Short mmCIF file of C-alpha atoms in Angstrom, two decimals:
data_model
loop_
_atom_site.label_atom_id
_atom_site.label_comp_id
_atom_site.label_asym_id
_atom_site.label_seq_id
_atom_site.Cartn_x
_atom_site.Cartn_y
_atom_site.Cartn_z
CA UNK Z 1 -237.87 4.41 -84.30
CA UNK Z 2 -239.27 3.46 -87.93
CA UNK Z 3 -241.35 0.30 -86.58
CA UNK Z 4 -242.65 2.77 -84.35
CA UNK Z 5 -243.66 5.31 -86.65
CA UNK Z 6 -245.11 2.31 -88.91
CA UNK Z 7 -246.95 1.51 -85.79
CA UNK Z 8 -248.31 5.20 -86.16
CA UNK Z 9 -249.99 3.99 -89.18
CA UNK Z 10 -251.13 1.10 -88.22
CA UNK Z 11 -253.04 2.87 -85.02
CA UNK Z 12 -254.37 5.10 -87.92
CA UNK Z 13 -256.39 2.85 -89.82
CA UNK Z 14 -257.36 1.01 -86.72
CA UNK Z 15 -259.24 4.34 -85.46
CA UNK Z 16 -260.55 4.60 -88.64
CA UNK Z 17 -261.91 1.08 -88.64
CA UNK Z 18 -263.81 1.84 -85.00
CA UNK Z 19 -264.74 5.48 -86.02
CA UNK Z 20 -266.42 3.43 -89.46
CA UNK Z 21 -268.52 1.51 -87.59
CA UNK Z 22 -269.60 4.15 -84.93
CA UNK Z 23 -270.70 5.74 -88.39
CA UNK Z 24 -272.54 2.91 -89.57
CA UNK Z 25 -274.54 2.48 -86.49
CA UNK Z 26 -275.30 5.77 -85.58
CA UNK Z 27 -277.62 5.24 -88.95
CA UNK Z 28 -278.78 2.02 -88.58
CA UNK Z 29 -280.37 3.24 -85.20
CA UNK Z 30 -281.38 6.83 -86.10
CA UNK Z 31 -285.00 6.67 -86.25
CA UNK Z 32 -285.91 8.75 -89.42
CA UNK Z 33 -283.40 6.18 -91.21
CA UNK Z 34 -285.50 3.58 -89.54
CA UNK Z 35 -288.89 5.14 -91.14
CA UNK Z 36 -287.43 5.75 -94.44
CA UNK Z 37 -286.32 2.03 -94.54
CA UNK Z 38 -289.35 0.70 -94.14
CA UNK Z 39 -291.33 3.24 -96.31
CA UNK Z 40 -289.93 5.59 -98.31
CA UNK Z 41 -287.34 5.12 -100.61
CA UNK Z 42 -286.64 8.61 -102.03
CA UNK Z 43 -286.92 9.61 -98.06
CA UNK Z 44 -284.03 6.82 -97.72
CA UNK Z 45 -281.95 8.51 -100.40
CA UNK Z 46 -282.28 11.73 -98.74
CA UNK Z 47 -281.09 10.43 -95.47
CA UNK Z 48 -278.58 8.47 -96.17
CA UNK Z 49 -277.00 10.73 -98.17
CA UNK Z 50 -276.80 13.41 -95.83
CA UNK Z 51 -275.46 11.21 -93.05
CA UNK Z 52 -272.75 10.68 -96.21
CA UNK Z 53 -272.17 13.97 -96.48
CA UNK Z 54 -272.53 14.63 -92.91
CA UNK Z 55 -269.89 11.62 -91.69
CA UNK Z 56 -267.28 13.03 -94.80
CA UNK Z 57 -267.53 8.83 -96.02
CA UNK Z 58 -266.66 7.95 -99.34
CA UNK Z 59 -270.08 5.35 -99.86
CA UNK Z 60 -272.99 4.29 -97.85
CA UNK Z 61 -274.96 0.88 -98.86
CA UNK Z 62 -278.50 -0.23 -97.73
CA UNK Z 63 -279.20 -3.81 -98.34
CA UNK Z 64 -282.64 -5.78 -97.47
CA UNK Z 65 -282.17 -9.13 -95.15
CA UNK Z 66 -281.62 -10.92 -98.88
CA UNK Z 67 -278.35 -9.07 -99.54
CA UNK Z 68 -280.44 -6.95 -102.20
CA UNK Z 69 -279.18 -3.44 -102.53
CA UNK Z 70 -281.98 -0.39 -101.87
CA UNK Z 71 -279.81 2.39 -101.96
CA UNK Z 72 -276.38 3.62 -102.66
CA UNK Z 73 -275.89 7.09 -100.75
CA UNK Z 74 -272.90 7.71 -103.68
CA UNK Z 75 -275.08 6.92 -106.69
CA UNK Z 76 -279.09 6.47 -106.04
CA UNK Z 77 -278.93 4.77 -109.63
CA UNK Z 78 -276.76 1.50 -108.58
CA UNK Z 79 -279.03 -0.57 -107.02
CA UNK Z 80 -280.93 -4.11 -106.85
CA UNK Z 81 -277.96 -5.58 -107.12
CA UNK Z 82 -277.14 -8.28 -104.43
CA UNK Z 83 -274.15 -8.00 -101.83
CA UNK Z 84 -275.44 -10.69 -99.57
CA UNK Z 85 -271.58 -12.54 -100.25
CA UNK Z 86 -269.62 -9.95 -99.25
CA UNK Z 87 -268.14 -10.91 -96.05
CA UNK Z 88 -268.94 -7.77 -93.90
CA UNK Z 89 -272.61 -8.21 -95.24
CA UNK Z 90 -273.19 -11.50 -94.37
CA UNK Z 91 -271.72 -11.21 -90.77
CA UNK Z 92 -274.24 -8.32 -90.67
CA UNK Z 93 -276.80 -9.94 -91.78
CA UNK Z 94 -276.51 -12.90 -89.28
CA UNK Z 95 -276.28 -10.04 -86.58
CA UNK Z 96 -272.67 -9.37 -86.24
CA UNK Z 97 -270.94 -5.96 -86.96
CA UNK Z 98 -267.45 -6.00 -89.02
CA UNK Z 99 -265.29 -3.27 -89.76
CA UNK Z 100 -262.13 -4.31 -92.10
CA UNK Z 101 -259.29 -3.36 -94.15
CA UNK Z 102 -260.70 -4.29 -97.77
CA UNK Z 103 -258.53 -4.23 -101.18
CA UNK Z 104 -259.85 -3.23 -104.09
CA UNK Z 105 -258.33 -3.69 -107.82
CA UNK Z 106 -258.75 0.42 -109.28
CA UNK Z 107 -258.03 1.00 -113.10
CA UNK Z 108 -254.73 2.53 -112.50
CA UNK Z 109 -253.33 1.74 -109.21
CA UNK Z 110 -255.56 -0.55 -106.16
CA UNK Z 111 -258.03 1.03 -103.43
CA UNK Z 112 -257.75 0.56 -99.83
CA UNK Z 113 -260.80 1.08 -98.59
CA UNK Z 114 -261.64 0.97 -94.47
CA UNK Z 115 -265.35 -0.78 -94.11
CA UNK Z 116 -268.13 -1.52 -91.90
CA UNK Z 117 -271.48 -3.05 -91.90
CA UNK Z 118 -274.05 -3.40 -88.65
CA UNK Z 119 -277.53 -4.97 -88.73
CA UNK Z 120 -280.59 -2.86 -88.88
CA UNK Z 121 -282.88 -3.83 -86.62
CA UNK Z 122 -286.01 -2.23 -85.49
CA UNK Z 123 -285.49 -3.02 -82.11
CA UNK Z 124 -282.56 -4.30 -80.40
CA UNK Z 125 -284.57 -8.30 -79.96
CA UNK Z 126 -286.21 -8.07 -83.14
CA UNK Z 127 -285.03 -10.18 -86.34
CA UNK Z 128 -282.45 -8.39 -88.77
CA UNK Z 129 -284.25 -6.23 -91.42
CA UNK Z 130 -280.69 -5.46 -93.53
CA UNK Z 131 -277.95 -3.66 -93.30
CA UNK Z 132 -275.57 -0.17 -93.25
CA UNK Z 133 -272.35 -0.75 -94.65
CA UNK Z 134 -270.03 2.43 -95.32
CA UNK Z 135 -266.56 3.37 -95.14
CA UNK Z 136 -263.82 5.27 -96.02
CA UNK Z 137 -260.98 4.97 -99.26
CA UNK Z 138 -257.72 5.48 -97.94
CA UNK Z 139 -256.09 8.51 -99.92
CA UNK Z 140 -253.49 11.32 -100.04
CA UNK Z 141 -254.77 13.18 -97.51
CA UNK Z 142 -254.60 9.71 -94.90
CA UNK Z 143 -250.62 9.44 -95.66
CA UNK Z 144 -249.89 13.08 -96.12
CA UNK Z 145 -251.56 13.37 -92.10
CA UNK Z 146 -248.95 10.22 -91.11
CA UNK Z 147 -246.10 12.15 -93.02
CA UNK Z 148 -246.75 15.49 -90.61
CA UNK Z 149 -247.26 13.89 -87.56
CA UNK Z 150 -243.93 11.00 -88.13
CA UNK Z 151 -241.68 13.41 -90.59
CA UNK Z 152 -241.58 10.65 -92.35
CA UNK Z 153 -242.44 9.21 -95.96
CA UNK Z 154 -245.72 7.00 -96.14
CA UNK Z 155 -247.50 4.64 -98.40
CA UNK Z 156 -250.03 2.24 -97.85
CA UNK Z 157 -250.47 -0.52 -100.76
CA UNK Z 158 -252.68 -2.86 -101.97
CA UNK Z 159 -250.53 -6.00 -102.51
CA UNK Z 160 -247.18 -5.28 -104.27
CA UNK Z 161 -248.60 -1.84 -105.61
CA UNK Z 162 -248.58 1.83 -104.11
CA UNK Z 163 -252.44 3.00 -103.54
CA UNK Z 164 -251.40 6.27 -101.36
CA UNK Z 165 -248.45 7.50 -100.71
CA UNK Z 166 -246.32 10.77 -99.90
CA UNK Z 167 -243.89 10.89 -102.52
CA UNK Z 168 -245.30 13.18 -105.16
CA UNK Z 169 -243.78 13.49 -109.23
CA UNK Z 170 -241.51 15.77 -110.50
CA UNK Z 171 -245.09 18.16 -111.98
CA UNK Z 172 -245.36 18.40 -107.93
CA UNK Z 173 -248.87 17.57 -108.20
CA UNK Z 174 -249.47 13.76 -109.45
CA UNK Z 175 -248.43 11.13 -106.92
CA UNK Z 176 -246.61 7.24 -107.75
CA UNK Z 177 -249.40 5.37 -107.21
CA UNK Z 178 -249.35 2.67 -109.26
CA UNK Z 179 -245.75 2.05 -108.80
CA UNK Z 180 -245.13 -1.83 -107.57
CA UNK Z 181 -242.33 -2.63 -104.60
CA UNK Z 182 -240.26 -5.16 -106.32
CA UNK Z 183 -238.03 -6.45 -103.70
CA UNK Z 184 -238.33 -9.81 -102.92
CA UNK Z 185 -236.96 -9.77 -99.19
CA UNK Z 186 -239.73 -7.53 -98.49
CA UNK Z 187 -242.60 -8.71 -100.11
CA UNK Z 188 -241.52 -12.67 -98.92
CA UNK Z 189 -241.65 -11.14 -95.40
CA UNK Z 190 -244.43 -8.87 -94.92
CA UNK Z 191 -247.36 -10.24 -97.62
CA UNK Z 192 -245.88 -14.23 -97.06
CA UNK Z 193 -244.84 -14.81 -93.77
CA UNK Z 194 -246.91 -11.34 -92.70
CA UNK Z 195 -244.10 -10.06 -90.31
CA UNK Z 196 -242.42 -6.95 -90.44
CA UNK Z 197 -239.12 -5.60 -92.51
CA UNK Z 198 -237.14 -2.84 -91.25
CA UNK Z 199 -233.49 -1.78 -93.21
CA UNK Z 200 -232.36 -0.27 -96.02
CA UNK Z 201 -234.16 -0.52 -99.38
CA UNK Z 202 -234.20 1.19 -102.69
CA UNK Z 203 -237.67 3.21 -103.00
CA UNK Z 204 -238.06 4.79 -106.51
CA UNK Z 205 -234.22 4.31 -107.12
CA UNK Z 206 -233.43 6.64 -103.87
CA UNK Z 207 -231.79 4.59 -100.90
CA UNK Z 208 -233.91 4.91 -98.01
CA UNK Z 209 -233.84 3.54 -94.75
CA UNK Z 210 -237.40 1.54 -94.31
CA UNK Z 211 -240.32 -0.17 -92.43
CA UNK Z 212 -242.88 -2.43 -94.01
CA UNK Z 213 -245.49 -3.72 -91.83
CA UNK Z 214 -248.32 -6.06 -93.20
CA UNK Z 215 -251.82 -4.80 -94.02
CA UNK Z 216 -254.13 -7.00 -93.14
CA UNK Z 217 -258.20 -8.04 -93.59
CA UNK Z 218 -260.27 -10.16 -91.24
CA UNK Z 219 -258.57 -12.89 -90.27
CA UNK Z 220 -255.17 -12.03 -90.20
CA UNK Z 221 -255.00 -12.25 -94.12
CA UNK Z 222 -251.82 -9.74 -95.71
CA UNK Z 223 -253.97 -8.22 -98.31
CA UNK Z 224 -250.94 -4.95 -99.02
CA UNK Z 225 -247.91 -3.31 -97.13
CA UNK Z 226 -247.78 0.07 -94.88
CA UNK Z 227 -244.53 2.03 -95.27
CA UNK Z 228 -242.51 4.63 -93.51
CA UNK Z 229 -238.99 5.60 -94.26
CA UNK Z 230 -236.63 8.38 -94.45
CA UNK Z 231 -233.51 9.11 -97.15
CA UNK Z 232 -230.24 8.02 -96.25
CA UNK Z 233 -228.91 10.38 -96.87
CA UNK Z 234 -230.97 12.73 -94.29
CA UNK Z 235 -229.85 9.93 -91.77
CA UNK Z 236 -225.95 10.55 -92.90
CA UNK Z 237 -225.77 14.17 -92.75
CA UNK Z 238 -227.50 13.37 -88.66
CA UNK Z 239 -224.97 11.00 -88.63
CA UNK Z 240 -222.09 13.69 -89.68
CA UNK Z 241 -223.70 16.49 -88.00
CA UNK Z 242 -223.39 14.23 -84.56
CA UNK Z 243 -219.77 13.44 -85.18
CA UNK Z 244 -219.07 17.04 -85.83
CA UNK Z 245 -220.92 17.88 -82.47
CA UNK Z 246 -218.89 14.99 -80.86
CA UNK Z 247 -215.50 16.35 -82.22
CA UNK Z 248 -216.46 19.97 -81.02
CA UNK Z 249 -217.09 18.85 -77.83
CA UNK Z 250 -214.19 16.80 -77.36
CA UNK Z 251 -211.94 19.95 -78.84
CA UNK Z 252 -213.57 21.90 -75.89
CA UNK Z 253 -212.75 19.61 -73.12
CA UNK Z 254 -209.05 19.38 -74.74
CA UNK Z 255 -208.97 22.98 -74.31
CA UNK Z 256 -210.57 23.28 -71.13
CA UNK Z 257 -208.21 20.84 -69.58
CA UNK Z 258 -205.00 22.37 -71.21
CA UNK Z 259 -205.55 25.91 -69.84
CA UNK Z 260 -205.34 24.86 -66.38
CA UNK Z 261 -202.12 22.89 -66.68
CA UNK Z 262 -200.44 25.97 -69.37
CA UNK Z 263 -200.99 28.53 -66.02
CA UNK Z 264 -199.55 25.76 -63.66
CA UNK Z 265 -197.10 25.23 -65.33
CA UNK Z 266 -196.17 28.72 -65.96
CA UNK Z 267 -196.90 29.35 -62.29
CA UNK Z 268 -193.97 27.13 -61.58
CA UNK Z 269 -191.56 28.31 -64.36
CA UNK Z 270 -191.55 31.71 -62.77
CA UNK Z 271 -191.34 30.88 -59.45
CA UNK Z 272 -188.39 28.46 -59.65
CA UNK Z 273 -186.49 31.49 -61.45
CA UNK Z 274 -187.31 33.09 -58.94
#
């Protein structure tokens, strides 16, 4: 059931990939965003950032049509800075929303992030003004929801490297993020050849029973790994637990088949000394 449950995940972060771009329209075509764009910018500021806060997003970007930043949602002082080559900006900007899986390098371990960016336009035939982009970084909380609904371990990564994931330190608090995958199997056959790996691997020197599906940008690209697995050792004490079920059972229909033939055959032991 593991490619299943990896499935799970996958489903995830495609719903959050549609619910990011429902988000990033429902501003571009909200029409006090639409004055403050045009107008005001500390009005713009004040907008955005309470559809921020509003949505629960992590960031929310304004460009112009040049790609030139007007407002960041998550800090008003970043800005004038130009975006225009970010992919999801510049399919925007030639009228075409995108919502993606993105990778980004962190300082201790990667960020996944789930983006979108739609057009602002100030009616739906008129030329594109800028554009929305906003979005989501994949956490804790993402993995730790995967874990209760699967009973399973999670991690998502960004290449070789854990970014989120469910197994948690010996202080019970701090998380292995960080931590790189190391075998090569895997990582030749989910971020190489972009397919899916499902058997037993060591994961933080535990034996686990696994499934590694590819992560994936726009265009098909592997840019990390999503994980699910469970112990072996949880498997083998299923395992045991059936056999001892098994051996019950069978001890029951022993017994339940001898009594019959013990009372016939006493039936006819008294009878013929009779």
């Amino acid at each position: 059931h593991l490619k299943t449950d990896v499935n799970v995940l996958q489903y995830a972060l495609d719903r959050l990939q549609l619910e990011t771009l429902s988000h990033a329209r429902a501003i571009a075509e909200d029409s006090d965003f639409k004055q403050a764009f045009t107008s005001d910018s500390e009005e713009l500021y004040n907008v955005t950032s309470n559809f921020m806060l509003l949505q629960n997003t992590n960031f929310l970007n304004v460009a112009s049509s040049s790609g030139e930043v007007l407002i960041r949602a998550e800090d008003r002082e970043r800005k004038g800075d130009n975006i225009s080559s970010d992919p999801l900006v510049k399919s925007a900007l030639l009228g075409n929303p995108l919502a993606t899986i993105v990778a980004k390098e962190g300082i201790t371990s990667p960020e996944i992030l789930v983006k979108a960016a739609i057009p602002i336009k100030k009616t739906k035939s008129s030329s594109v003004a800028g554009v929305v982009s906003t979005g989501f970084v994949i956490d804790s909380a993402f993995v730790d929801g995967v874990k209760d609904i699967t009973r399973l371990d999670a991690a998502v990564f960004g290449g070789n490297k854990r970014a989120a994931t469910t197994f948690v330190a010996p202080d019970g608090k701090s998380r292995f993020v960080g931590t790189l995958e190391t075998n090569k199997n895997i990582l030749k056959q989910v971020l190489e050849k972009g397919e899916v790996y499902i058997g037993s691997s060591n994961v933080l020197n535990q034996p686990y029973y696994t499934a590694y599906a590819p992560l994936k940008t726009y265009g098909g690209k592997p840019i990390g790994m999503l994980f699910v697995g469970k112990p072996q050792i949880t498997l083998y004490k299923t395992a045991q637990k059936s056999i001892e079920l098994t051996f019950l059972g069978s001890v029951i229909l022993m017994i339940l088949s001898i009594i019959p033939t013990y009372f016939l055959a006493r039936y006819m032991r008294e009878h013929l000394e009779a």
